[in-house]
Coordinates of C-alpha atoms in Angstrom, one line a residue:
X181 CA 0.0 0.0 0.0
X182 CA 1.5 3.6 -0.7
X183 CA 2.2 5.6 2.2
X184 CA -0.3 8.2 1.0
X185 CA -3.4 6.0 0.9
X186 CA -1.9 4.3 4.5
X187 CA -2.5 7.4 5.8
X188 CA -5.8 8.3 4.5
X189 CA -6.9 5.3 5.8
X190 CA -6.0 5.8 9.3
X191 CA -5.8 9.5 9.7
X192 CA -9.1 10.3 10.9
X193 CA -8.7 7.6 13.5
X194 CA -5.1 8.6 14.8
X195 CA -6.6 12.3 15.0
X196 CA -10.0 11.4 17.2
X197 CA -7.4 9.1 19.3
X198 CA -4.3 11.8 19.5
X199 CA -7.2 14.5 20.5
X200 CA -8.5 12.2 23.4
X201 CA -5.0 11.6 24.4
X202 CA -4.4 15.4 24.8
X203 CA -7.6 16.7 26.0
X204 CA -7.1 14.4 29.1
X205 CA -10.7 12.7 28.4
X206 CA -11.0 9.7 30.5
X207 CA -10.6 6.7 28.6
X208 CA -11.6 3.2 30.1
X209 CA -8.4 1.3 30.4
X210 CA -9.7 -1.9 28.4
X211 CA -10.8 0.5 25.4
X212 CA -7.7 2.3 25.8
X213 CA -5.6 -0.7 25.7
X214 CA -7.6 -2.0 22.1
X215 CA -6.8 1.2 20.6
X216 CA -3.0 0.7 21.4
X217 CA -2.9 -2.3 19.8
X218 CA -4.2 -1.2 16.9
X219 CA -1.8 2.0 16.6
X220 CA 1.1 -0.4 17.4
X221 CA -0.1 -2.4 14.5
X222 CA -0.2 0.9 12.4
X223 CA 3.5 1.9 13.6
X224 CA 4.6 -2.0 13.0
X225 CA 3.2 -1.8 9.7
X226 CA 4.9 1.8 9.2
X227 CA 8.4 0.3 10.5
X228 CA 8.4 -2.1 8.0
X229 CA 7.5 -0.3 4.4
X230 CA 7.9 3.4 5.4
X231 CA 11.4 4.1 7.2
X232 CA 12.2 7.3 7.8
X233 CA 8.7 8.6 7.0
X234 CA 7.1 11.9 8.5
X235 CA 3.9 8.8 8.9
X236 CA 6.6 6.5 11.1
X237 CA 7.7 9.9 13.6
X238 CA 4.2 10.7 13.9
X239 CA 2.9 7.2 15.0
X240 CA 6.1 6.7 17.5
X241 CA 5.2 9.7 18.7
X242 CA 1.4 8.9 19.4
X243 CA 2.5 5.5 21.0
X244 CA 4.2 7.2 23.6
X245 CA 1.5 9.5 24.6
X246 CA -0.5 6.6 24.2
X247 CA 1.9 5.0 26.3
X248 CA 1.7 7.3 28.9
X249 CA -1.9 7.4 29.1
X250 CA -1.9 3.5 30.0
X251 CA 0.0 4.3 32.7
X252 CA -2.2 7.0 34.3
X253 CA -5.1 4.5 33.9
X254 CA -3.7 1.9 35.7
X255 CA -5.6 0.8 38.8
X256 CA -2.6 0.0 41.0
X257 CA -1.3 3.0 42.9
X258 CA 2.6 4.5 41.3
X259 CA 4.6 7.3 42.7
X260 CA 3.8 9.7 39.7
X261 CA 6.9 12.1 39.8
X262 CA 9.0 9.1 40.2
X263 CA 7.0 7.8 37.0
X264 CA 7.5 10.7 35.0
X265 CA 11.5 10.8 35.4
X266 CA 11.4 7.0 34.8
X267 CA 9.8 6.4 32.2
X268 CA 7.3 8.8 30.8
X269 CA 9.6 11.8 30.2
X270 CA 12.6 9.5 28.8
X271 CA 9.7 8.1 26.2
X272 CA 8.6 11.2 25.3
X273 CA 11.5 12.5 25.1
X274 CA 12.9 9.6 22.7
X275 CA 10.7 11.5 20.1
X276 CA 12.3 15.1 20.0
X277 CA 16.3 14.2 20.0
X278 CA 16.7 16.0 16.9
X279 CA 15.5 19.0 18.3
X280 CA 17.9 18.4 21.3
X281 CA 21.3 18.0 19.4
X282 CA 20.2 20.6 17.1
X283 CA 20.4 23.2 20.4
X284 CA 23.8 21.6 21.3
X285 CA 24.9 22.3 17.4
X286 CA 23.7 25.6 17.9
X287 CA 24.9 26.0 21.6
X288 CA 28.4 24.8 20.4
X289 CA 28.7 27.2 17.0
X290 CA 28.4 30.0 19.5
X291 CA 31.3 29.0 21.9
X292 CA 33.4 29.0 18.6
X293 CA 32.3 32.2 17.6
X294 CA 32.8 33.6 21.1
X295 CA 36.1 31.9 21.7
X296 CA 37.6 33.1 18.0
X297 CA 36.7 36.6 18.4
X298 CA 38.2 36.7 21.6
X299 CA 41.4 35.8 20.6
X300 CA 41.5 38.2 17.9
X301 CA 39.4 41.0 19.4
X302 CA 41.0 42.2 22.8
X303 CA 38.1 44.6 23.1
X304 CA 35.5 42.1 22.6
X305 CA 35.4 40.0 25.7
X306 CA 34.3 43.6 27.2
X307 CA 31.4 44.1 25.0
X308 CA 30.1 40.7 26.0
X309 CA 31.1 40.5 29.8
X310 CA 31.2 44.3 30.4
X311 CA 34.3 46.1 32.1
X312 CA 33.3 45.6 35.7
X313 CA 33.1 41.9 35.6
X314 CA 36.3 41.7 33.5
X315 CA 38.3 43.6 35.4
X316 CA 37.5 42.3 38.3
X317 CA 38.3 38.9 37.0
X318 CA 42.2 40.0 35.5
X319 CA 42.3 41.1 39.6
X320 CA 41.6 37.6 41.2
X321 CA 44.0 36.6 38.6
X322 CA 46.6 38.6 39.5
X323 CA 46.2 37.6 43.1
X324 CA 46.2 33.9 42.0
X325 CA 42.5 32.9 42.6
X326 CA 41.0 33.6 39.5
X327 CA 37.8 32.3 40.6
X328 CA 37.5 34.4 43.6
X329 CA 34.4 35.8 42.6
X330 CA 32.2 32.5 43.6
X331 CA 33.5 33.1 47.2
X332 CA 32.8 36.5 47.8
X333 CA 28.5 35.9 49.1
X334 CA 26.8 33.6 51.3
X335 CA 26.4 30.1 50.6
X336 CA 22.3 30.1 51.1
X337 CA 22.2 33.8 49.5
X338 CA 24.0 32.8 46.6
X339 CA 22.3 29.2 46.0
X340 CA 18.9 31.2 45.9
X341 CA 20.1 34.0 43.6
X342 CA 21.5 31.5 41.2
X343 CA 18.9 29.1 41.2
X344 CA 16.3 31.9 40.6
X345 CA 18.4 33.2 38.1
X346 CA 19.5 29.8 36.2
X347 CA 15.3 29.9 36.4
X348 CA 14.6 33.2 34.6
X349 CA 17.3 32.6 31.9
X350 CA 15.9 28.7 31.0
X351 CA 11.9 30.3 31.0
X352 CA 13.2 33.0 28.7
X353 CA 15.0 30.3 26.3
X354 CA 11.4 28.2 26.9
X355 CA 9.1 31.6 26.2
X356 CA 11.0 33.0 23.0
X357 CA 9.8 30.0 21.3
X358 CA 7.0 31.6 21.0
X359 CA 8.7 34.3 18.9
X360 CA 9.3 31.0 16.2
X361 CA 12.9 28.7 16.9
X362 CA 14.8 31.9 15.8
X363 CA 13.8 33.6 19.4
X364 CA 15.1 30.2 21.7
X365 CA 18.3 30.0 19.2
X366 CA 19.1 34.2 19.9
X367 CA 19.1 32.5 23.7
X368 CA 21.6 30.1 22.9
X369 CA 23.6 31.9 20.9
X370 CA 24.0 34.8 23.6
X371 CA 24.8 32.0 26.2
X372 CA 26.9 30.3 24.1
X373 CA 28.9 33.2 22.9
X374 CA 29.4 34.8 26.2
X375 CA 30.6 31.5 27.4
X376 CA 33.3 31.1 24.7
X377 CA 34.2 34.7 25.7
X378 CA 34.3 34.0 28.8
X379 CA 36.7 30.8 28.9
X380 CA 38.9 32.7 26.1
X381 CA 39.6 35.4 28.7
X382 CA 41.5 32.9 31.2
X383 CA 42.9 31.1 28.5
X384 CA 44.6 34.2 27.3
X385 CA 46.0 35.6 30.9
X386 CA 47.1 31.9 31.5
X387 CA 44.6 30.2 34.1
X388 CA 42.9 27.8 31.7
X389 CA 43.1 24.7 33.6
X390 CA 42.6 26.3 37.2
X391 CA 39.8 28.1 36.1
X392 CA 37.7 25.2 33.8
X393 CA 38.2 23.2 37.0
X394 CA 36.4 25.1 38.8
X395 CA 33.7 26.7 37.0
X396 CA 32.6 23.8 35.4
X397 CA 31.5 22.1 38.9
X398 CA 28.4 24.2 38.2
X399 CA 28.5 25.1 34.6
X400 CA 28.4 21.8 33.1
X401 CA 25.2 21.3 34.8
X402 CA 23.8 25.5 34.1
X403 CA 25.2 25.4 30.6
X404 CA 23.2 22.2 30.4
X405 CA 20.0 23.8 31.0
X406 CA 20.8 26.2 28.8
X407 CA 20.4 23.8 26.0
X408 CA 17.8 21.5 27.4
X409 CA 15.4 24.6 27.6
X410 CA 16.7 25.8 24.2
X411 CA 15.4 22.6 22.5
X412 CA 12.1 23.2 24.9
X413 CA 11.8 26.3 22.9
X414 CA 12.5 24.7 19.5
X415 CA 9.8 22.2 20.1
X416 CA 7.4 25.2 20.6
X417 CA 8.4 27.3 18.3
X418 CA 8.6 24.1 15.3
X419 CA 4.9 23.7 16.2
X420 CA 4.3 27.9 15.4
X421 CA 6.7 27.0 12.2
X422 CA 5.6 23.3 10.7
X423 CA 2.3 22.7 11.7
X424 CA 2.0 20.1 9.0
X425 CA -1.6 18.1 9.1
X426 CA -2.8 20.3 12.2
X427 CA -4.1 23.9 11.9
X428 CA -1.8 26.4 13.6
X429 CA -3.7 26.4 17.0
X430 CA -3.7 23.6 17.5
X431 CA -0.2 22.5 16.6
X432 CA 0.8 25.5 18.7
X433 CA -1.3 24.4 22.0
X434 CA 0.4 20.5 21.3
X435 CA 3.6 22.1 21.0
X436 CA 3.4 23.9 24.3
X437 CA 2.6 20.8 26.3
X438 CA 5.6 19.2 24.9
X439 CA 8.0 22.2 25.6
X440 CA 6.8 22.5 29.1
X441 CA 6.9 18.9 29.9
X442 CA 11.1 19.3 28.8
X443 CA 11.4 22.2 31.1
X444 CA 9.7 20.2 34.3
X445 CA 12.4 17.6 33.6
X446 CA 15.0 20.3 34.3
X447 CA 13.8 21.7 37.6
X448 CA 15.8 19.0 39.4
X449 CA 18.8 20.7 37.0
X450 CA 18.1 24.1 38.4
X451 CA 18.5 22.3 41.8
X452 CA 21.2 20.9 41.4
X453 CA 23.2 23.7 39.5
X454 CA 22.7 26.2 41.9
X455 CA 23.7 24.0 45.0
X456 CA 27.0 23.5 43.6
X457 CA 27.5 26.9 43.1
X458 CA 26.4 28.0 46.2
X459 CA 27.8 25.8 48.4
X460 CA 30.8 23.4 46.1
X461 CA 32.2 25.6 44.1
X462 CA 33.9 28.2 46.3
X463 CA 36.0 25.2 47.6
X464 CA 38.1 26.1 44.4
X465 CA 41.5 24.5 46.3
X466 CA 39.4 20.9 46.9
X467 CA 41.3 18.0 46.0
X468 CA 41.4 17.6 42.2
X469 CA 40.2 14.1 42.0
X470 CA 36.7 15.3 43.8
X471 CA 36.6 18.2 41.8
X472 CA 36.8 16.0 38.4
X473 CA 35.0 13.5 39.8
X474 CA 32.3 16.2 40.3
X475 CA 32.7 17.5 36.8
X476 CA 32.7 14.4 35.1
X477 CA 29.8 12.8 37.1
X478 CA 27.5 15.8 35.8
X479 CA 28.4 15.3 32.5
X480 CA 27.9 11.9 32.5
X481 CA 24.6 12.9 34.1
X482 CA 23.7 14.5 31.5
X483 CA 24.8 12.6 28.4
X484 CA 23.2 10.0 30.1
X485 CA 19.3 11.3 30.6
X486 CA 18.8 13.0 27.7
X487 CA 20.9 11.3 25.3
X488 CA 20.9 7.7 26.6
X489 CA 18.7 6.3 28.3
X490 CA 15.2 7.9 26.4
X491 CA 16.5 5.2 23.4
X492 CA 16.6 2.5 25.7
X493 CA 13.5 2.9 27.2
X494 CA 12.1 3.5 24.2
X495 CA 13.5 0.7 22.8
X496 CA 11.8 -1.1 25.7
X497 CA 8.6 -0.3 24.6
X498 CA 8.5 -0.2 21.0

């Protein structure tokens, strides 16, 4: 059968079924469970003669809401936030890695830009970071803390501040989606270059190696979220920008839930981040084997939740 009259076949069904799932309507598990079935058959039937197909994202896409909604109807009580970081969000999120290591592409363009116009632009680094913060930096340097400035408030002061403000920045990546992608990429771009300034500066006055150590106890969590919210933002603004079979509204409202269910995943992130900086990082003269252990550990975190583990549970379920 050609893809084309596959799908006119079945599209009126997937639609009802894909507007149930979203509109929260309560759906009696057994009826629920028949109409799985029969979209696993569809997305079998999809795997085998149309790889690669807009038809074959869509469906895996619908079996993991689908998915989902099993598991709210089940009858046996389940911790639901323990659920959702499980296995719900790693499903979903299974569906939108594109999106994720097209932020990191993006995210990554932006260091280099930062970092190359910073080594041939002494004035630049001061357009980005601003002459009070730079100066102040090339200070601790010359006193031989070049990270002095994470020591200078109170641990519980600074945790809140930086948690509230790792907050603001991630919502704004999230919200400019709504401006199209072009408004969460303008985010990471900003972020990205500033962070290529940034690094460039202590590579230049000599510090490189004492300074990555350190910052990245908490930046390789923050700059994380950076990018996990930027491809929040892509997912909403794709839906104002490709709308596809949907009209506009409604691909817009769909688009929103998935966004915000990406940016719910981060909050233990946010947590996390500004903990570390609050309290972790000013210990910049910790043993070096914690501090990497620290560093790597969040990376691996990382690399592992988003990039990981959503295929195999995915996997698990397919």
């Amino acid at each position: 059968m050609r893809e084309a009259a596959f799908v006119k076949q079945n599209k009126e069904k997937w639609i009802a079924f894909e507007k149930a799932l979203d509109a929260n309507v309560k759906i009696n598990p057994d009826h629920l469970s028949d109409l799985y079935i029969h979209l696993t058959n569809d997305l079998a039937y999809a795997q085998t003669y149309y790889l690669n197909s807009n038809t074959l994202k869509y469906l895996n896409s619908l079996a993991s809401q689908a998915h989902q909604k099993i598991y709210i109807n089940k009858k046996e009580s389940k911790n639901s936030i323990v659920e959702f970081f499980k296995t719900d969000f790693p499903l979903f999120f299974s569906g939108y890695q594109k999106e994720f290591l097209f932020a990191i592409l993006a995210f990554a363009i932006a260091v280099f830009i930062g970092t190359i116009s910073t080594l041939y632009d002494d004035s630049f680094v001061r357009l980005i970071l601003g002459d009070y913060y730079v100066n102040m930096t090339l200070e601790n340097i010359a006193n031989g803390n070049p990270t002095a400035i994470y020591q200078d408030s109170g641990q519980g002061g600074m945790f809140l501040g930086i948690t509230i403000n790792n907050i603001r920045v991630g919502m704004m990546c999230f919200a400019l989606g709504l401006l199209t992608s072009i408004g969460s990429l303008y985010v990471i771009f900003s972020n990205g270059i500033m962070v290529g300034a940034f690094f460039t500066m202590f590579y230049r006055e000599g510090v490189t190696l004492d300074a990555w150590r350190v910052i990245m106890l908490h930046g390789t969590i923050e700059l994380s979220i950076i990018v996990v919210c930027g491809a929040a933002g892509i997912i909403l603004g794709n839906g104002i920008l490709f709308p596809g079979t949907y009209e506009r509204k409604y691909s817009l409202v769909k688009s929103a839930k998935a966004g915000l269910k990406v940016m719910v995943s981060t909050i233990p992130l946010f947590i996390i981040a500004g903990f570390i900086e609050g309290f972790v990082t000013r210990y910049a003269f910790m043993p070096a084997i914690l501090n990497w252990a620290i560093v790597i550990g969040s990376a691996a975190l990382i690399i592992w939740y988003y990039g990981i583990y959503p295929r195999i549970v995915k996997n698990k379920y397919e």
